[in-house]
Coordinates of C-alpha atoms in Angstrom, one line a residue:
X1 CA 103.5 171.6 46.1
X2 CA 106.4 171.8 48.6
X3 CA 107.2 175.4 47.6
X4 CA 103.6 176.3 48.0
X5 CA 103.6 175.1 51.6
X6 CA 106.7 177.1 52.4
X7 CA 105.4 180.3 50.8
X8 CA 102.0 180.0 52.6
X9 CA 103.8 179.4 55.9
X10 CA 106.2 182.3 55.3
X11 CA 103.5 184.8 54.5
X12 CA 101.3 183.6 57.4
X13 CA 104.1 183.8 60.0
X14 CA 105.3 187.2 58.7
X15 CA 101.8 188.6 59.0
X16 CA 101.4 187.3 62.5
X17 CA 104.8 188.6 63.6
X18 CA 103.9 192.1 62.1
X19 CA 100.6 192.0 64.0
X20 CA 102.4 191.1 67.2
X21 CA 105.0 193.8 66.8
X22 CA 102.3 196.3 66.1
X23 CA 101.1 196.0 69.7
X24 CA 104.1 198.1 70.7
X25 CA 102.7 200.9 68.5
X26 CA 99.2 200.5 69.9
X27 CA 100.4 200.7 73.5
X28 CA 102.6 203.6 72.7
X29 CA 100.0 205.8 70.9
X30 CA 96.8 204.4 72.5
X31 CA 95.5 203.1 69.1
X32 CA 92.9 200.3 69.1
X33 CA 95.1 197.3 68.6
X34 CA 92.4 195.2 66.9
X35 CA 92.0 198.0 64.4
X36 CA 95.7 197.7 63.6
X37 CA 95.3 193.9 63.1
X38 CA 92.4 194.5 60.7
X39 CA 94.5 197.2 58.9
X40 CA 97.4 194.8 58.4
X41 CA 95.0 192.3 56.8
X42 CA 93.6 194.9 54.5
X43 CA 97.1 196.1 53.5
X44 CA 98.1 192.5 52.7
X45 CA 94.9 191.8 50.7
X46 CA 93.8 192.1 47.1
X47 CA 94.0 195.9 47.0
X48 CA 97.3 196.0 49.0
X49 CA 100.2 193.5 48.5
X50 CA 97.9 191.4 46.3
X51 CA 97.2 188.4 48.4
X52 CA 94.0 187.0 46.9
X53 CA 91.8 185.4 49.6
X54 CA 88.2 185.1 48.6
X55 CA 87.0 181.9 50.3
X56 CA 84.0 182.8 52.4
X57 CA 83.6 179.3 53.9
X58 CA 87.2 179.1 55.0
X59 CA 87.1 182.6 56.5
X60 CA 83.9 181.8 58.4
X61 CA 85.4 178.5 59.6
X62 CA 88.7 180.1 60.8
X63 CA 86.8 183.0 62.4
X64 CA 84.3 180.7 64.2
X65 CA 87.1 178.6 65.8
X66 CA 89.0 181.7 66.8
X67 CA 85.8 183.2 68.3
X68 CA 85.2 180.0 70.3
X69 CA 88.7 180.2 71.8
X70 CA 88.1 183.9 72.7
X71 CA 84.7 183.2 74.2
X72 CA 86.1 180.4 76.4
X73 CA 88.9 182.6 77.6
X74 CA 86.4 185.4 78.3
X75 CA 84.3 183.1 80.5
X76 CA 87.4 181.5 82.1
X77 CA 88.7 184.9 83.2
X78 CA 85.4 186.2 84.6
X79 CA 85.2 185.7 88.4
X80 CA 81.8 184.3 89.5
X81 CA 81.5 187.2 92.0
X82 CA 81.7 189.7 89.0
X83 CA 79.2 187.6 87.1
X84 CA 76.7 187.6 89.9
X85 CA 77.0 191.3 90.5
X86 CA 76.4 192.1 86.8
X87 CA 74.3 189.1 85.7
X88 CA 70.9 190.8 85.5
X89 CA 71.9 194.0 83.6
X90 CA 74.3 192.1 81.4
X91 CA 71.8 189.5 80.4
X92 CA 69.3 192.2 79.7
X93 CA 71.8 193.9 77.4
X94 CA 72.8 190.5 75.8
X95 CA 69.2 189.6 74.9
X96 CA 66.8 192.5 74.7
X97 CA 69.6 194.9 74.0
X98 CA 70.7 192.9 70.9
X99 CA 67.2 192.6 69.6
X100 CA 66.5 196.4 70.1
X101 CA 69.8 197.3 68.4
X102 CA 69.2 195.0 65.5
X103 CA 65.7 196.4 65.0
X104 CA 66.8 200.1 65.2
X105 CA 69.7 199.6 62.8
X106 CA 67.6 197.5 60.5
X107 CA 65.0 200.3 60.4
X108 CA 67.7 202.9 59.5
X109 CA 69.3 200.6 57.0
X110 CA 66.0 200.2 55.1
X111 CA 65.9 204.0 54.5
X112 CA 69.6 204.5 53.9
X113 CA 70.2 201.6 51.5
X114 CA 68.5 199.7 48.7
X115 CA 67.9 196.6 50.9
X116 CA 64.4 195.3 51.4
X117 CA 63.1 194.8 55.0
X118 CA 64.5 191.3 55.6
X119 CA 68.0 192.3 54.2
X120 CA 67.9 195.5 56.4
X121 CA 67.1 193.6 59.5
X122 CA 69.8 191.0 58.6
X123 CA 72.3 193.8 58.4
X124 CA 71.1 195.0 61.8
X125 CA 71.5 191.6 63.3
X126 CA 75.1 191.3 62.1
X127 CA 76.1 194.4 64.0
X128 CA 73.9 194.0 67.0
X129 CA 76.4 192.4 69.4
X130 CA 79.5 194.0 71.0
X131 CA 82.8 192.3 70.3
X132 CA 84.3 190.4 73.3
X133 CA 87.9 190.8 72.0
X134 CA 87.6 194.6 71.6
X135 CA 85.9 195.2 74.9
X136 CA 88.2 192.9 76.9
X137 CA 91.3 194.4 75.3
X138 CA 90.2 198.0 76.1
X139 CA 89.2 197.2 79.7
X140 CA 91.9 194.7 80.7
X141 CA 94.9 195.2 78.5
X142 CA 94.1 198.9 77.9
X143 CA 94.5 199.5 81.7
X144 CA 91.3 201.5 82.0
X145 CA 90.3 201.2 85.7
X146 CA 86.6 201.8 86.0
X147 CA 84.1 200.9 88.7
X148 CA 83.7 197.2 89.2
X149 CA 80.0 196.9 88.5
X150 CA 80.4 198.8 85.2
X151 CA 83.4 196.8 84.2
X152 CA 81.7 193.5 85.0
X153 CA 78.5 194.4 83.2
X154 CA 80.5 195.3 80.0
X155 CA 82.6 192.1 80.2
X156 CA 79.7 189.7 80.8
X157 CA 77.6 191.4 78.2
X158 CA 80.3 191.2 75.5
X159 CA 81.0 187.6 76.3
X160 CA 77.4 186.5 76.3
X161 CA 75.6 188.5 73.6
X162 CA 77.2 186.9 70.6
X163 CA 74.9 183.8 70.6
X164 CA 71.8 185.9 70.3
X165 CA 73.2 187.9 67.4
X166 CA 74.4 184.7 65.7
X167 CA 71.0 183.1 66.1
X168 CA 69.2 186.1 64.6
X169 CA 71.6 186.3 61.7
X170 CA 71.4 182.7 60.8
X171 CA 67.6 182.6 61.1
X172 CA 67.3 185.6 58.8
X173 CA 69.8 184.1 56.3
X174 CA 67.8 180.9 56.2
X175 CA 64.5 182.8 55.8
X176 CA 65.9 184.9 52.9
X177 CA 67.5 181.8 51.3
X178 CA 64.2 179.9 51.1
X179 CA 62.5 182.8 49.4
X180 CA 59.2 181.7 51.0
X181 CA 56.5 184.4 51.5
X182 CA 56.7 186.1 54.8
X183 CA 54.1 184.8 57.4
X184 CA 54.6 186.9 60.6
X185 CA 52.7 184.6 62.9
X186 CA 54.4 181.5 61.8
X187 CA 57.8 183.1 61.6
X188 CA 57.5 184.4 65.2
X189 CA 56.7 180.9 66.5
X190 CA 59.5 179.3 64.6
X191 CA 62.0 182.0 65.8
X192 CA 60.9 181.6 69.4
X193 CA 61.1 177.8 69.3
X194 CA 64.5 177.9 67.6
X195 CA 65.7 180.5 70.1
X196 CA 64.7 178.3 73.1
X197 CA 66.3 175.2 71.5
X198 CA 69.6 176.9 70.7
X199 CA 69.9 178.8 74.0
X200 CA 68.6 175.9 76.2
X201 CA 70.8 173.3 74.7
X202 CA 73.8 175.7 74.7
X203 CA 73.3 176.7 78.4
X204 CA 72.9 173.1 79.6
X205 CA 75.8 171.8 77.4
X206 CA 78.0 174.7 78.7
X207 CA 77.3 173.9 82.3
X208 CA 77.8 170.2 81.8
X209 CA 80.9 170.7 79.7
X210 CA 82.5 173.1 82.2
X211 CA 81.9 170.6 85.0
X212 CA 83.4 167.7 83.0
X213 CA 86.5 169.8 82.2
X214 CA 87.0 170.5 85.9
X215 CA 86.5 166.8 86.9
X216 CA 88.7 165.4 84.2
X217 CA 91.6 167.8 84.9
X218 CA 91.4 167.1 88.7
X219 CA 91.1 163.3 88.3
X220 CA 93.5 162.6 85.4
X221 CA 97.2 162.5 86.2
X222 CA 98.3 164.5 83.2
X223 CA 101.7 166.1 82.6
X224 CA 101.7 169.8 83.6
X225 CA 102.5 170.8 80.0
X226 CA 99.5 168.8 78.7
X227 CA 96.9 170.3 81.0
X228 CA 96.4 173.6 79.2
X229 CA 96.2 171.8 75.8
X230 CA 93.7 169.3 77.2
X231 CA 91.5 172.1 78.6
X232 CA 91.6 173.9 75.2
X233 CA 90.7 170.8 73.3
X234 CA 87.8 170.0 75.7
X235 CA 86.5 173.5 75.2
X236 CA 86.4 173.1 71.4
X237 CA 84.8 169.7 71.9
X238 CA 82.0 171.4 73.9
X239 CA 81.6 174.0 71.1
X240 CA 81.5 171.4 68.3
X241 CA 79.3 168.9 70.1
X242 CA 76.7 171.5 71.1
X243 CA 76.5 172.8 67.6
X244 CA 76.0 169.3 66.3
X245 CA 73.1 168.8 68.7
X246 CA 71.4 171.9 67.5
X247 CA 72.4 174.2 70.3
X248 CA 74.4 177.4 70.4
X249 CA 78.0 176.3 70.5
X250 CA 79.2 179.9 71.2
X251 CA 77.0 180.2 74.3
X252 CA 78.1 176.7 75.4
X253 CA 81.8 177.4 75.2
X254 CA 81.4 180.7 77.1
X255 CA 79.4 179.1 79.9
X256 CA 81.9 176.2 80.0
X257 CA 84.8 178.7 80.4
X258 CA 82.8 180.4 83.2
X259 CA 82.3 177.1 85.0
X260 CA 85.8 175.9 84.5
X261 CA 87.5 179.1 85.4
X262 CA 85.7 179.2 88.7
X263 CA 86.3 175.6 89.5
X264 CA 89.1 174.0 91.4
X265 CA 91.4 173.2 88.5
X266 CA 94.9 172.0 88.8
X267 CA 97.6 174.4 87.6
X268 CA 95.3 177.4 87.1
X269 CA 98.2 179.8 86.6
X270 CA 99.7 177.8 83.7
X271 CA 96.3 177.3 82.1
X272 CA 95.6 181.0 82.3
X273 CA 99.0 181.9 80.8
X274 CA 98.4 179.4 78.0
X275 CA 94.9 180.7 77.4
X276 CA 96.2 184.3 77.2
X277 CA 98.7 183.4 74.5
X278 CA 96.2 181.3 72.5
X279 CA 93.6 184.0 72.7
X280 CA 96.0 186.6 71.4
X281 CA 96.9 184.3 68.5
X282 CA 93.2 183.7 67.8
X283 CA 92.5 187.4 67.8
X284 CA 95.4 188.1 65.4
X285 CA 94.5 185.3 63.0
X286 CA 90.8 186.2 63.0
X287 CA 91.3 189.9 62.3
X288 CA 94.0 189.2 59.7
X289 CA 91.8 186.6 57.8
X290 CA 88.8 189.0 57.9
X291 CA 91.0 191.9 56.7
X292 CA 92.4 189.7 53.9
X293 CA 88.9 188.7 52.8
X294 CA 87.7 192.4 52.4
X295 CA 88.1 194.3 49.2
X296 CA 88.5 198.1 50.0
X297 CA 88.2 199.1 46.3
X298 CA 84.5 198.1 46.6
X299 CA 83.9 200.4 49.6
X300 CA 83.5 203.7 47.7
X301 CA 80.0 203.0 46.3
X302 CA 78.5 202.2 49.8
X303 CA 80.8 204.4 51.9
X304 CA 78.2 207.1 52.7
X305 CA 75.3 205.0 53.8
X306 CA 77.7 202.7 55.7
X307 CA 79.3 205.7 57.5
X308 CA 75.8 207.1 58.4
X309 CA 74.7 203.7 59.7
X310 CA 77.9 203.4 61.8
X311 CA 77.2 206.8 63.4
X312 CA 73.5 205.9 63.9
X313 CA 74.6 202.8 65.7
X314 CA 77.0 204.6 67.9
X315 CA 75.0 207.7 68.8
X316 CA 71.4 206.5 68.6
X317 CA 70.7 202.7 68.4
X318 CA 73.2 201.6 71.1
X319 CA 72.4 204.4 73.6
X320 CA 68.6 203.8 73.2
X321 CA 68.9 200.1 73.6
X322 CA 71.3 200.4 76.6
X323 CA 69.1 203.0 78.3
X324 CA 65.9 201.0 78.0
X325 CA 67.6 197.8 79.2
X326 CA 69.2 199.4 82.2
X327 CA 66.0 201.3 83.3
X328 CA 65.2 198.7 86.1
X329 CA 68.7 198.9 87.5
X330 CA 70.5 201.4 89.6
X331 CA 72.9 202.9 87.0
X332 CA 73.7 206.6 87.0
X333 CA 73.5 208.7 83.9
X334 CA 77.3 208.7 83.6
X335 CA 77.5 204.9 84.0
X336 CA 74.7 204.4 81.4
X337 CA 76.6 206.7 79.0
X338 CA 79.9 204.9 79.5
X339 CA 78.3 201.4 78.9
X340 CA 76.6 202.8 75.8
X341 CA 79.9 204.0 74.4
X342 CA 81.9 200.9 75.2
X343 CA 79.8 198.9 72.7
X344 CA 82.5 198.3 70.1
X345 CA 81.8 196.2 67.1
X346 CA 84.5 193.9 65.8
X347 CA 85.3 190.6 64.3
X348 CA 82.0 189.0 65.2
X349 CA 80.0 191.4 63.1
X350 CA 82.3 190.9 60.1
X351 CA 82.2 187.1 60.6
X352 CA 78.4 187.1 60.6
X353 CA 78.4 189.3 57.5
X354 CA 80.1 186.5 55.7
X355 CA 77.1 184.1 56.1
X356 CA 75.0 185.8 53.3
X357 CA 78.0 185.2 51.0
X358 CA 78.2 181.6 51.9
X359 CA 74.6 181.1 51.0
X360 CA 75.1 183.3 47.9
X361 CA 72.3 185.7 48.8
X362 CA 71.6 188.7 46.6
X363 CA 73.3 191.8 47.9
X364 CA 75.6 189.7 50.1
X365 CA 78.8 191.4 49.1
X366 CA 77.3 194.9 49.6
X367 CA 76.0 193.9 53.0
X368 CA 79.5 192.6 54.0
X369 CA 81.2 195.8 52.8
X370 CA 78.7 198.0 54.8
X371 CA 79.3 195.9 57.9
X372 CA 83.0 196.1 57.5
X373 CA 82.9 199.9 57.3
X374 CA 80.6 200.1 60.4
X375 CA 83.2 198.0 62.3
X376 CA 86.0 200.4 61.2
X377 CA 84.0 203.4 62.3
X378 CA 83.2 201.8 65.7
X379 CA 86.9 200.9 66.3
X380 CA 88.1 204.3 65.3
X381 CA 85.5 206.5 67.0
X382 CA 84.8 204.5 70.1
X383 CA 88.1 202.6 70.5
X384 CA 90.2 205.8 70.5
X385 CA 88.0 207.7 72.9
X386 CA 87.1 205.3 75.7
X387 CA 89.9 206.5 78.0
X388 CA 89.1 210.2 77.6
X389 CA 85.4 209.6 78.0
X390 CA 85.9 207.5 81.2
X391 CA 87.8 210.5 82.7
X392 CA 85.3 213.0 81.4
X393 CA 82.4 211.0 83.1
X394 CA 84.5 210.5 86.3
X395 CA 84.3 206.8 85.8
X396 CA 88.1 206.1 86.4
X397 CA 88.9 205.1 89.9
X398 CA 92.4 205.3 91.4
X399 CA 94.2 202.0 92.0
X400 CA 93.8 200.5 95.4
X401 CA 97.3 199.0 95.7
X402 CA 100.7 200.2 94.6
X403 CA 103.5 198.1 93.1
X404 CA 103.4 194.4 94.1
X405 CA 106.2 192.0 93.5
X406 CA 104.7 188.5 93.5
X407 CA 105.2 185.1 91.8
X408 CA 102.8 182.2 91.9
X409 CA 104.5 178.8 92.1
X410 CA 102.7 175.6 91.2
X411 CA 103.3 172.5 93.3
X412 CA 102.4 169.0 92.3
X413 CA 99.6 167.4 94.3
X414 CA 98.4 170.7 95.8
X415 CA 95.1 171.3 94.0
X416 CA 93.7 173.7 96.6
X417 CA 96.9 175.4 97.8
X418 CA 99.4 177.8 96.3
X419 CA 103.0 178.7 97.1
X420 CA 103.4 182.4 96.7
X421 CA 106.7 184.2 96.5
X422 CA 106.6 187.9 97.6
X423 CA 109.3 190.5 97.6
X424 CA 108.8 192.9 100.4
X425 CA 108.6 196.4 98.8
X426 CA 109.3 199.6 100.8
X427 CA 106.3 201.1 102.5
X428 CA 104.2 198.0 102.4
X429 CA 102.3 197.0 105.6
X430 CA 104.6 194.1 106.4
X431 CA 107.6 196.3 106.0
X432 CA 106.1 198.7 108.5
X433 CA 105.6 195.8 111.0
X434 CA 102.1 194.5 110.4
X435 CA 101.8 190.9 111.3
X436 CA 101.0 188.1 108.8
X437 CA 97.9 186.1 109.6
X438 CA 98.4 182.7 111.3
X439 CA 97.0 180.8 108.4
X440 CA 99.7 182.2 106.2
X441 CA 102.9 181.7 108.1
X442 CA 105.9 182.0 105.8
X443 CA 107.8 178.8 105.2
X444 CA 111.0 180.5 104.1
X445 CA 112.6 184.0 104.1
X446 CA 115.6 184.8 101.8
X447 CA 117.6 187.9 102.9
X448 CA 120.8 189.0 101.1
X449 CA 121.2 185.6 99.6
X450 CA 120.8 183.7 102.9
X451 CA 117.8 181.4 103.6
X452 CA 116.2 181.4 107.1
X453 CA 113.0 180.5 108.8
X454 CA 110.4 183.2 109.4
X455 CA 110.9 182.9 113.2
X456 CA 114.7 183.5 112.8
X457 CA 114.3 186.4 110.3
X458 CA 112.3 188.5 112.8
X459 CA 110.7 191.6 111.3
X460 CA 110.6 191.6 107.6
X461 CA 112.7 194.1 105.7
X462 CA 112.5 195.7 102.3
X463 CA 114.1 193.4 99.7
X464 CA 113.3 190.2 101.6
X465 CA 111.8 187.3 99.5
X466 CA 109.1 185.5 101.4
X467 CA 107.7 182.1 100.5
X468 CA 104.2 181.4 101.8
X469 CA 102.1 178.2 101.4
X470 CA 98.4 179.2 101.5
X471 CA 94.9 178.0 100.5
X472 CA 94.0 179.3 97.0
X473 CA 91.2 181.6 98.3
X474 CA 93.4 183.8 100.4
X475 CA 96.1 185.3 98.1
X476 CA 94.2 188.6 97.6
X477 CA 94.2 189.2 101.3
X478 CA 98.0 188.8 101.3
X479 CA 98.4 191.1 98.4
X480 CA 97.2 194.0 100.6
X481 CA 99.9 193.3 103.1
X482 CA 102.8 193.0 100.6
X483 CA 101.8 195.9 98.3
X484 CA 103.1 199.4 98.6
X485 CA 100.6 202.2 99.2
X486 CA 99.1 203.4 96.0
X487 CA 100.5 206.8 95.0
X488 CA 97.8 209.5 95.3
X489 CA 98.0 212.5 93.0
X490 CA 95.9 215.6 93.6
X491 CA 93.0 214.3 91.5
X492 CA 93.0 211.1 93.5
X493 CA 92.9 213.1 96.7
X494 CA 89.9 215.0 95.4
X495 CA 88.3 211.6 94.4
X496 CA 88.7 210.1 97.9
X497 CA 87.8 213.2 99.9
X498 CA 89.8 215.5 102.2
X499 CA 89.9 213.1 105.2
X500 CA 88.7 209.7 106.3
X501 CA 85.9 208.8 108.8
X502 CA 85.4 205.6 110.7
X503 CA 82.7 203.5 109.0
X504 CA 81.8 201.9 112.3
X505 CA 80.8 205.3 113.9
X506 CA 77.1 206.2 114.1
X507 CA 75.7 208.2 111.2
X508 CA 74.5 210.6 113.9
X509 CA 78.0 212.0 114.0
X510 CA 77.6 213.1 110.4
X511 CA 74.3 214.8 111.2
X512 CA 75.8 216.6 114.3
X513 CA 78.8 217.9 112.3
X514 CA 77.2 218.8 108.9
X515 CA 73.4 218.6 109.4
X516 CA 72.6 217.0 106.1
X517 CA 69.0 216.2 107.2
X518 CA 69.3 212.5 108.1
X519 CA 66.2 210.8 109.6
X520 CA 66.2 209.4 113.1
X521 CA 66.3 205.9 111.7
X522 CA 69.3 206.7 109.5
X523 CA 71.1 208.4 112.4
X524 CA 70.8 205.1 114.4
X525 CA 72.8 203.2 111.7
X526 CA 76.5 203.1 111.4
X527 CA 78.0 205.1 108.6
X528 CA 78.8 201.9 106.7
X529 CA 75.2 200.7 107.1
X530 CA 73.8 204.1 106.1
X531 CA 75.9 204.3 103.0
X532 CA 75.1 200.7 102.0
X533 CA 71.4 201.5 102.3
X534 CA 71.7 204.6 100.2
X535 CA 73.6 202.6 97.6
X536 CA 70.9 200.0 97.2
X537 CA 72.3 197.4 99.5
X538 CA 75.7 196.9 97.9
X539 CA 78.7 199.1 98.1
X540 CA 81.7 199.2 95.7
X541 CA 85.1 200.8 95.8
X542 CA 84.6 204.4 94.5
X543 CA 80.9 204.7 95.2
X544 CA 79.7 208.1 96.5
X545 CA 76.8 209.3 98.6
X546 CA 75.9 213.0 98.3
X547 CA 74.5 214.7 101.3
X548 CA 73.9 218.4 100.7
X549 CA 77.3 220.0 100.5
X550 CA 79.3 216.9 101.5
X551 CA 80.0 213.6 100.0
X552 CA 80.8 210.2 101.6
X553 CA 83.1 208.1 99.4
X554 CA 83.8 204.4 99.7
X555 CA 87.6 204.2 99.9
X556 CA 87.8 200.4 100.3
X557 CA 85.7 197.3 100.8
X558 CA 86.8 194.0 102.4
X559 CA 86.6 190.5 100.9
X560 CA 83.0 190.2 102.1
X561 CA 81.9 193.4 100.4
X562 CA 81.6 195.3 103.7
X563 CA 82.8 199.0 103.7
X564 CA 86.2 199.1 105.3
X565 CA 87.2 202.7 104.7
X566 CA 85.2 205.9 104.0
X567 CA 86.4 209.3 102.9
X568 CA 84.6 212.6 103.3
X569 CA 84.7 215.5 100.9
X570 CA 83.5 218.9 102.1
X571 CA 83.8 220.6 98.7
X572 CA 80.5 221.0 96.8
X573 CA 79.9 218.0 94.6
X574 CA 80.9 218.5 91.0
X575 CA 78.0 219.0 88.6
X576 CA 77.0 215.9 86.8
X577 CA 78.6 215.6 83.3
X578 CA 76.5 216.7 80.4
X579 CA 75.9 213.6 78.4
X580 CA 73.1 212.8 75.9
X581 CA 71.6 209.8 77.7
X582 CA 68.2 209.1 79.3
X583 CA 67.6 209.1 83.0
X584 CA 67.5 205.8 85.0
X585 CA 64.3 205.0 86.8
X586 CA 65.9 206.0 90.1
X587 CA 67.0 209.4 88.9
X588 CA 63.6 210.0 87.2
X589 CA 61.8 209.1 90.4
X590 CA 64.1 211.4 92.4
X591 CA 63.6 214.3 90.1
X592 CA 59.8 213.8 90.0
X593 CA 59.7 213.6 93.9
X594 CA 61.8 216.8 94.1
X595 CA 59.4 218.6 91.6
X596 CA 56.3 217.5 93.6
X597 CA 57.8 218.7 96.9
X598 CA 58.7 222.0 95.3
X599 CA 55.0 222.5 94.2
X600 CA 53.8 221.8 97.7

């Protein structure tokens, strides 16, 4: 018995260490890291090194706990501002988009496999949701800088669409397991009632759980080292309690993370660092366990239909569902195409494919193998091409700030304040003499190893270490002062335009210089007001307004979302990328109006 414990521990830790070291390979060659984790599990499994792991219930249990941890961190790291800006399109994708994807894939599966209709739609439900771990890794860790609204939509969708897919999968598994004759009317009513119960309880429990987490952390005088563990344990308590009450524990834990992450928690920096580490471990363990559970020798007999289904999901089902869901919103063709492509499938789909095996449904192993291959296809085809596609669609935006040397220091008893330590970098605004706001007067300056007050130090110099005690809502404003200017290569210069214009100037100046045909009402606006109107009331960094042969580009926005800097490009706008996606309502209306004017 003792030897068995040592052997299991040895094998487990070696696999985790190999997976951790493999991140160096992924970052070096741009490989999808989660695909590598899955590959390590496959290599160590039955058809590899011979580790025999065939316990479906244990795999599902481990995967569910790991997914709960990942979803809590996904919500915890999502700013409420990003959630608000992307809530409507993301919720549409997370609900209607999941149902549409499940239906389309189920329809294709019925004709490409030997499954009956219920089994086919079960397969569609298992692969209907995007994987939060894969999407967050590509967008955050993969260092792909895309427009904020697109990024927020993808992140909120991937964090919130799992509960719908889980509900559909478990409902279909239960229906198939009973073997009762199919009654469409009764089934629709039961599904609707079950959906409202699961989502309603999950949403309410998540909001209440997140509030309780914040209040307990603020009120209890816990040791700093215990706070992150306490938060993690409470998040899993929310997950388990909600599931026991008949709600969606996965939705509850995501919402609890969203509420807690945007609350006034103590020691937020240490909680976030701990969450990052635990989430990495959860991802590694989940993908390793799911890789160990798979049996590649069984893939050959279903490889062709699985491959075709994977390609159908990537090139037809996902784009159609995304395009229909985003029709009411102001997304361009390029943005719709990018959101369609960044719909990676991952561990959630494999985890859901285990449920038919737990209930011992006929064809369960074949369904699991097909889903596993679909996930491999998604990670290989989409995961490896997200960066090139983002550049092809002109979705990548240059960084706003250059290098920033900053450390956040936690102080006991300062729930709503932070002590920030900046190192003055050459070329930063403060190094060039720009004054620091009154609300952020430095408490200490360290220069050449000597400590001095800010008043005695005089003008800050490159290399100075500056310690500032500030309210926690202001650090991003200070980052702009202490960061060096972002280096601009020729492509960035093209992106931002040849020169800048004052956004507070009247738009009539643009009409006088370039005659793009602005109306009298538009000419009476400022350039910032005019651009915001053309952009639908909200401007983002990198947004562009085309006016004949010129373009106005949003170079920067302030903390309130107001346009702070505008660039102007006098080169003809580049032709829109040729991508196989449908038009948005706005673009369709614009083309129809142009066609009608041409006929007149």
